[in-house]
PDB file of C-alpha atoms in Angstrom:
ATOM      1  CA  MET A   1     -45.402  27.908  12.794  1.00  0.00           C
ATOM      2  CA  TYR A   2     -42.177  26.808  13.905  1.00  0.00           C
ATOM      3  CA  ILE A   3     -39.994  24.207  12.522  1.00  0.00           C
ATOM      4  CA  ILE A   4     -38.307  22.174  15.424  1.00  0.00           C
ATOM      5  CA  PHE A   5     -35.169  20.160  14.449  1.00  0.00           C
ATOM      6  CA  THR A   6     -34.101  17.507  17.227  1.00  0.00           C
ATOM      7  CA  CYS A   7     -30.188  17.646  17.451  1.00  0.00           C
ATOM      8  CA  PRO A   8     -28.045  15.856  16.931  1.00  0.00           C
ATOM      9  CA  PRO A   9     -27.577  15.796  14.055  1.00  0.00           C
ATOM     10  CA  LEU A  10     -27.560  19.345  13.318  1.00  0.00           C
ATOM     11  CA  PRO A  11     -29.060  20.637   9.861  1.00  0.00           C
ATOM     12  CA  HIS A  12     -26.703  20.913   7.072  1.00  0.00           C
ATOM     13  CA  LEU A  13     -26.188  23.384   4.518  1.00  0.00           C
ATOM     14  CA  ILE A  14     -26.141  22.528   0.780  1.00  0.00           C
ATOM     15  CA  VAL A  15     -25.567  25.617  -1.231  1.00  0.00           C
ATOM     16  CA  GLY A  16     -26.348  29.148  -1.278  1.00  0.00           C
ATOM     17  CA  GLY A  17     -27.527  31.735  -3.868  1.00  0.00           C
ATOM     18  CA  LYS A  18     -28.885  34.952  -4.884  1.00  0.00           C
ATOM     19  CA  SER A  19     -31.710  35.726  -7.275  1.00  0.00           C
ATOM     20  CA  LEU A  20     -32.811  38.789  -9.000  1.00  0.00           C
ATOM     21  CA  TYR A  21     -36.255  38.889 -10.482  1.00  0.00           C
ATOM     22  CA  ARG A  22     -37.719  41.491 -12.971  1.00  0.00           C
ATOM     23  CA  VAL A  23     -41.051  43.000 -13.139  1.00  0.00           C
ATOM     24  CA  GLY A  24     -43.458  40.103 -14.372  1.00  0.00           C
ATOM     25  CA  ASP A  25     -41.220  37.194 -13.151  1.00  0.00           C
ATOM     26  CA  LEU A  26     -42.820  34.453 -11.130  1.00  0.00           C
ATOM     27  CA  HIS A  27     -41.027  31.953  -8.861  1.00  0.00           C
ATOM     28  CA  LEU A  28     -41.279  28.388 -10.067  1.00  0.00           C
ATOM     29  CA  ARG A  29     -43.762  25.716  -8.933  1.00  0.00           C
ATOM     30  CA  ARG A  30     -41.988  22.563  -7.339  1.00  0.00           C
ATOM     31  CA  ILE A  31     -41.888  20.005  -4.421  1.00  0.00           C
ATOM     32  CA  MET A  32     -38.372  19.452  -3.109  1.00  0.00           C
ATOM     33  CA  PRO A  33     -38.454  16.039  -1.656  1.00  0.00           C
ATOM     34  CA  SER A  34     -35.838  16.285   1.315  1.00  0.00           C
ATOM     35  CA  THR A  35     -34.519  19.994   1.023  1.00  0.00           C
ATOM     36  CA  PHE A  36     -35.585  22.918   2.921  1.00  0.00           C
ATOM     37  CA  ASP A  37     -35.370  26.562   1.134  1.00  0.00           C
ATOM     38  CA  LEU A  38     -34.682  29.522   3.165  1.00  0.00           C
ATOM     39  CA  ILE A  39     -35.505  32.794   1.319  1.00  0.00           C
ATOM     40  CA  PHE A  40     -34.724  36.156   2.625  1.00  0.00           C
ATOM     41  CA  VAL A  41     -35.739  39.501   0.553  1.00  0.00           C
ATOM     42  CA  THR A  42     -33.274  42.439   0.368  1.00  0.00           C
ATOM     43  CA  ALA A  43     -35.492  44.437  -2.138  1.00  0.00           C
ATOM     44  CA  GLY A  44     -38.832  44.311  -3.800  1.00  0.00           C
ATOM     45  CA  LYS A  45     -41.868  41.962  -3.272  1.00  0.00           C
ATOM     46  CA  LEU A  46     -41.888  38.280  -3.568  1.00  0.00           C
ATOM     47  CA  TYR A  47     -45.310  36.446  -3.815  1.00  0.00           C
ATOM     48  CA  LEU A  48     -44.901  32.664  -2.675  1.00  0.00           C
ATOM     49  CA  GLU A  49     -47.742  30.266  -1.740  1.00  0.00           C
ATOM     50  CA  GLU A  50     -46.629  27.376   0.472  1.00  0.00           C
ATOM     51  CA  ASN A  51     -49.302  24.533   1.723  1.00  0.00           C
ATOM     52  CA  SER A  52     -52.023  26.876   0.655  1.00  0.00           C
ATOM     53  CA  GLN A  53     -50.805  29.750   2.731  1.00  0.00           C
ATOM     54  CA  LYS A  54     -49.983  32.873   0.569  1.00  0.00           C
ATOM     55  CA  TYR A  55     -47.116  35.097   1.691  1.00  0.00           C
ATOM     56  CA  ILE A  56     -45.906  38.518   0.385  1.00  0.00           C
ATOM     57  CA  LEU A  57     -42.285  38.775   1.280  1.00  0.00           C
ATOM     58  CA  LYS A  58     -40.773  42.206   1.536  1.00  0.00           C
ATOM     59  CA  LYS A  59     -37.612  43.586   2.386  1.00  0.00           C
ATOM     60  CA  GLY A  60     -36.092  42.252   5.599  1.00  0.00           C
ATOM     61  CA  GLU A  61     -38.600  39.131   5.450  1.00  0.00           C
ATOM     62  CA  PHE A  62     -37.768  35.397   5.243  1.00  0.00           C
ATOM     63  CA  LEU A  63     -39.772  32.455   4.739  1.00  0.00           C
ATOM     64  CA  ILE A  64     -38.600  28.700   5.013  1.00  0.00           C
ATOM     65  CA  LEU A  65     -40.016  26.386   2.582  1.00  0.00           C
ATOM     66  CA  PRO A  66     -40.272  22.839   4.082  1.00  0.00           C
ATOM     67  CA  PRO A  67     -39.737  19.576   1.956  1.00  0.00           C
ATOM     68  CA  ASN A  68     -42.257  17.620   0.460  1.00  0.00           C
ATOM     69  CA  ARG A  69     -44.701  20.511   0.026  1.00  0.00           C
ATOM     70  CA  LEU A  70     -45.703  22.247  -2.992  1.00  0.00           C
ATOM     71  CA  HIS A  71     -44.344  25.969  -3.123  1.00  0.00           C
ATOM     72  CA  LYS A  72     -44.882  28.073  -6.028  1.00  0.00           C
ATOM     73  CA  GLY A  73     -45.004  32.152  -6.902  1.00  0.00           C
ATOM     74  CA  TYR A  74     -48.796  32.895  -7.041  1.00  0.00           C
ATOM     75  CA  LYS A  75     -48.409  36.355  -8.363  1.00  0.00           C
ATOM     76  CA  CYS A  76     -45.749  37.769 -10.810  1.00  0.00           C
ATOM     77  CA  CYS A  77     -43.108  40.475  -9.161  1.00  0.00           C
ATOM     78  CA  ASP A  78     -44.347  44.057  -9.716  1.00  0.00           C
ATOM     79  CA  GLU A  79     -41.051  45.470  -9.014  1.00  0.00           C
ATOM     80  CA  ALA A  80     -37.535  44.399  -9.169  1.00  0.00           C
ATOM     81  CA  THR A  81     -36.992  42.128  -6.629  1.00  0.00           C
ATOM     82  CA  ASP A  82     -33.654  40.991  -4.752  1.00  0.00           C
ATOM     83  CA  PHE A  83     -33.455  37.962  -2.349  1.00  0.00           C
ATOM     84  CA  PHE A  84     -30.826  35.290  -1.132  1.00  0.00           C
ATOM     85  CA  TRP A  85     -31.754  31.639  -0.659  1.00  0.00           C
ATOM     86  CA  LEU A  86     -30.227  28.808   1.285  1.00  0.00           C
ATOM     87  CA  HIS A  87     -30.926  24.963   0.473  1.00  0.00           C
ATOM     88  CA  PHE A  88     -30.380  22.891   3.715  1.00  0.00           C
ATOM     89  CA  TYR A  89     -31.387  19.458   4.842  1.00  0.00           C
ATOM     90  CA  THR A  90     -31.272  17.195   7.992  1.00  0.00           C
ATOM     91  CA  THR A  91     -30.823  13.474   8.324  1.00  0.00           C
ATOM     92  CA  GLY A  92     -32.419  13.680  11.877  1.00  0.00           C
ATOM     93  CA  LYS A  93     -35.958  14.316  12.998  1.00  0.00           C
ATOM     94  CA  PHE A  94     -38.076  17.574  12.672  1.00  0.00           C
ATOM     95  CA  LYS A  95     -41.699  18.442  13.287  1.00  0.00           C
ATOM     96  CA  TYR A  96     -43.952  21.492  12.979  1.00  0.00           C
ATOM     97  CA  MET A  97     -45.462  23.104  16.173  1.00  0.00           C
ATOM     98  CA  ASP A  98     -47.245  26.558  16.792  1.00  0.00           C
ATOM     99  CA  LYS A  99     -44.621  27.213  19.760  1.00  0.00           C
ATOM    100  CA  PRO A 100     -40.927  26.777  19.859  1.00  0.00           C
ATOM    101  CA  ILE A 101     -38.903  24.708  22.468  1.00  0.00           C
ATOM    102  CA  TYR A 102     -36.318  26.419  24.361  1.00  0.00           C
ATOM    103  CA  ASP A 103     -33.930  24.306  26.035  1.00  0.00           C
ATOM    104  CA  LYS A 104     -31.969  25.508  29.037  1.00  0.00           C
ATOM    105  CA  ASN A 105     -28.412  25.067  29.478  1.00  0.00           C
ATOM    106  CA  HIS A 106     -28.377  23.151  32.880  1.00  0.00           C
ATOM    107  CA  LYS A 107     -25.493  23.221  35.321  1.00  0.00           C
ATOM    108  CA  GLN A 108     -22.770  20.613  34.138  1.00  0.00           C
ATOM    109  CA  LYS A 109     -22.916  17.326  35.970  1.00  0.00           C
ATOM    110  CA  ALA A 110     -19.945  14.880  36.787  1.00  0.00           C
ATOM    111  CA  ASN A 111     -21.776  11.962  34.933  1.00  0.00           C
ATOM    112  CA  TYR A 112     -22.664  14.293  31.869  1.00  0.00           C
ATOM    113  CA  GLN A 113     -19.134  15.057  30.833  1.00  0.00           C
ATOM    114  CA  PHE A 114     -18.806  12.257  28.104  1.00  0.00           C
ATOM    115  CA  THR A 115     -22.345  12.574  26.798  1.00  0.00           C
ATOM    116  CA  LYS A 116     -24.729  15.269  25.177  1.00  0.00           C
ATOM    117  CA  GLU A 117     -28.504  15.009  25.623  1.00  0.00           C
ATOM    118  CA  PRO A 118     -30.444  16.000  22.657  1.00  0.00           C
ATOM    119  CA  PHE A 119     -31.436  19.466  22.177  1.00  0.00           C
ATOM    120  CA  HIS A 120     -33.860  21.351  19.737  1.00  0.00           C
ATOM    121  CA  ILE A 121     -33.549  24.234  17.362  1.00  0.00           C
ATOM    122  CA  SER A 122     -36.643  26.103  16.819  1.00  0.00           C
ATOM    123  CA  LEU A 123     -36.997  28.038  13.535  1.00  0.00           C
ATOM    124  CA  PRO A 124     -39.901  30.434  12.844  1.00  0.00           C
ATOM    125  CA  GLN A 125     -41.392  29.567   9.309  1.00  0.00           C
ATOM    126  CA  HIS A 126     -41.884  33.245   8.555  1.00  0.00           C
ATOM    127  CA  GLY A 127     -40.865  36.551  10.175  1.00  0.00           C
ATOM    128  CA  SER A 128     -38.965  39.803   9.741  1.00  0.00           C
ATOM    129  CA  LEU A 129     -35.737  41.151  10.821  1.00  0.00           C
ATOM    130  CA  THR A 130     -34.354  44.188  12.393  1.00  0.00           C
ATOM    131  CA  ALA A 131     -31.913  46.516  10.621  1.00  0.00           C
ATOM    132  CA  GLU A 132     -29.154  45.007  12.332  1.00  0.00           C
ATOM    133  CA  GLN A 133     -30.220  41.545  11.729  1.00  0.00           C
ATOM    134  CA  GLN A 134     -30.854  42.262   8.017  1.00  0.00           C
ATOM    135  CA  SER A 135     -27.230  43.575   7.734  1.00  0.00           C
ATOM    136  CA  GLN A 136     -25.864  40.365   9.444  1.00  0.00           C
ATOM    137  CA  MET A 137     -27.864  38.147   7.226  1.00  0.00           C
ATOM    138  CA  ALA A 138     -26.940  39.883   4.194  1.00  0.00           C
ATOM    139  CA  GLU A 139     -23.313  39.585   4.968  1.00  0.00           C
ATOM    140  CA  TYR A 140     -23.248  35.886   6.022  1.00  0.00           C
ATOM    141  CA  MET A 141     -25.460  34.795   3.044  1.00  0.00           C
ATOM    142  CA  ASN A 142     -23.521  36.819   0.510  1.00  0.00           C
ATOM    143  CA  THR A 143     -20.432  34.994   1.690  1.00  0.00           C
ATOM    144  CA  ILE A 144     -21.559  31.520   0.803  1.00  0.00           C
ATOM    145  CA  VAL A 145     -23.238  32.283  -2.310  1.00  0.00           C
ATOM    146  CA  GLN A 146     -22.289  29.926  -5.148  1.00  0.00           C
ATOM    147  CA  VAL A 147     -25.252  30.286  -7.505  1.00  0.00           C
ATOM    148  CA  LYS A 148     -26.642  33.474  -8.984  1.00  0.00           C
ATOM    149  CA  ILE A 149     -29.822  33.716 -10.749  1.00  0.00           C
ATOM    150  CA  ASP A 150     -30.346  37.000 -12.961  1.00  0.00           C
ATOM    151  CA  LYS A 151     -33.651  37.040 -15.016  1.00  0.00           C
ATOM    152  CA  THR A 152     -32.067  39.557 -17.407  1.00  0.00           C
ATOM    153  CA  LYS A 153     -29.547  36.660 -18.419  1.00  0.00           C
ATOM    154  CA  PRO A 154     -30.378  33.363 -20.161  1.00  0.00           C
ATOM    155  CA  LYS A 155     -28.827  30.895 -17.589  1.00  0.00           C
ATOM    156  CA  LYS A 156     -27.582  30.424 -13.925  1.00  0.00           C
ATOM    157  CA  ASP A 157     -24.044  31.508 -12.932  1.00  0.00           C
ATOM    158  CA  PHE A 158     -22.127  29.064 -10.657  1.00  0.00           C
ATOM    159  CA  TYR A 159     -19.158  29.837  -8.607  1.00  0.00           C
ATOM    160  CA  SER A 160     -16.706  28.229  -6.476  1.00  0.00           C
ATOM    161  CA  SER A 161     -16.962  28.916  -2.762  1.00  0.00           C
ATOM    162  CA  THR A 162     -14.774  31.649  -1.575  1.00  0.00           C
ATOM    163  CA  VAL A 163     -14.438  30.104   2.058  1.00  0.00           C
ATOM    164  CA  SER A 164     -13.971  26.608   3.244  1.00  0.00           C
ATOM    165  CA  GLN A 165     -16.750  23.933   3.762  1.00  0.00           C
ATOM    166  CA  LEU A 166     -16.409  24.458   7.618  1.00  0.00           C
ATOM    167  CA  LYS A 167     -16.552  28.232   7.330  1.00  0.00           C
ATOM    168  CA  SER A 168     -19.806  27.725   5.227  1.00  0.00           C
ATOM    169  CA  GLN A 169     -21.334  25.547   7.829  1.00  0.00           C
ATOM    170  CA  GLN A 170     -20.290  28.101  10.543  1.00  0.00           C
ATOM    171  CA  LEU A 171     -22.072  30.888   8.650  1.00  0.00           C
ATOM    172  CA  PHE A 172     -24.953  28.699   8.299  1.00  0.00           C
ATOM    173  CA  PHE A 173     -25.405  28.014  11.881  1.00  0.00           C
ATOM    174  CA  SER A 174     -24.795  31.877  12.466  1.00  0.00           C
ATOM    175  CA  ILE A 175     -27.795  32.506   9.981  1.00  0.00           C
ATOM    176  CA  LEU A 176     -30.017  29.936  11.893  1.00  0.00           C
ATOM    177  CA  SER A 177     -28.924  31.464  15.150  1.00  0.00           C
ATOM    178  CA  ILE A 178     -30.336  35.182  14.003  1.00  0.00           C
ATOM    179  CA  LEU A 179     -33.606  33.097  13.089  1.00  0.00           C
ATOM    180  CA  CYS A 180     -33.762  31.475  16.526  1.00  0.00           C
ATOM    181  CA  ASP A 181     -33.272  34.711  18.431  1.00  0.00           C
ATOM    182  CA  ILE A 182     -36.053  36.422  16.917  1.00  0.00           C
ATOM    183  CA  HIS A 183     -38.605  35.332  19.473  1.00  0.00           C
ATOM    184  CA  GLU A 184     -36.281  34.378  22.120  1.00  0.00           C
ATOM    185  CA  PRO A 185     -38.035  35.196  25.434  1.00  0.00           C
ATOM    186  CA  ASN A 186     -36.159  37.548  28.297  1.00  0.00           C
ATOM    187  CA  THR A 187     -36.138  34.419  30.864  1.00  0.00           C
ATOM    188  CA  LYS A 188     -34.222  36.598  33.380  1.00  0.00           C
ATOM    189  CA  ASN A 189     -36.184  37.568  36.418  1.00  0.00           C
ATOM    190  CA  VAL A 190     -35.552  40.570  38.594  1.00  0.00           C
ATOM    191  CA  ALA A 191     -33.324  39.178  41.068  1.00  0.00           C
ATOM    192  CA  GLU A 192     -31.051  37.757  38.248  1.00  0.00           C
ATOM    193  CA  LYS A 193     -30.806  41.112  36.550  1.00  0.00           C
ATOM    194  CA  ILE A 194     -30.087  42.886  39.798  1.00  0.00           C
ATOM    195  CA  TYR A 195     -27.299  40.334  40.602  1.00  0.00           C
ATOM    196  CA  GLU A 196     -26.009  40.860  37.168  1.00  0.00           C
ATOM    197  CA  HIS A 197     -25.957  44.591  37.427  1.00  0.00           C
ATOM    198  CA  PHE A 198     -23.999  44.388  40.796  1.00  0.00           C
ATOM    199  CA  SER A 199     -21.599  42.040  39.345  1.00  0.00           C
ATOM    200  CA  LEU A 200     -20.559  44.194  36.539  1.00  0.00           C
ATOM    201  CA  PHE A 201     -20.504  47.557  38.726  1.00  0.00           C
ATOM    202  CA  TYR A 202     -19.791  46.684  42.492  1.00  0.00           C
ATOM    203  CA  THR A 203     -16.651  48.399  42.176  1.00  0.00           C
ATOM    204  CA  GLU A 204     -17.902  51.672  41.436  1.00  0.00           C
ATOM    205  CA  SER A 205     -19.186  54.422  43.924  1.00  0.00           C
ATOM    206  CA  PHE A 206     -22.962  54.999  44.611  1.00  0.00           C
ATOM    207  CA  ASP A 207     -22.245  58.685  44.524  1.00  0.00           C
TER     208      ASP A 207
END
């Protein structure tokens, strides 16, 4: 399933956090009225259920929990589990679809220099990342962490942001870009690939 956001407005970061669960810990049961929850596991396994669908999130996997739907842990962690999470929202429209929407960047026209047509952000609800994507995600998410939950401690730890509000949003959009690129199709045809190759190497000898 894909969550499709119609933009503008763009989705907006609320807060980022990091959690450490011990063996026997269980994710809480809740419904968030207007907030999306993006979870990215970096170690262990997290057992989550959302909308009657059960997930086992392993290292390198992510899940987006939409608002107004019950989500909960359906099984306790059976090993130490680390994960990042982001809460975000939108004041715009969004919908659920089986396939993503890809908007092409059309050639600029004279009468479109002062207006912007709506476009879409298509986020897969669940998926896994490559080693390079995992490294990027962990770096971005760690930078914007302001809440740490360690189940070995009695309460949450809250921190001031180390970056500006604008930088936090920029990192958030970089995270969304990684998720959008997971199933991005290669739309270049053979002619485009050949043209691109010659554009780069036309000065070199054929020897």
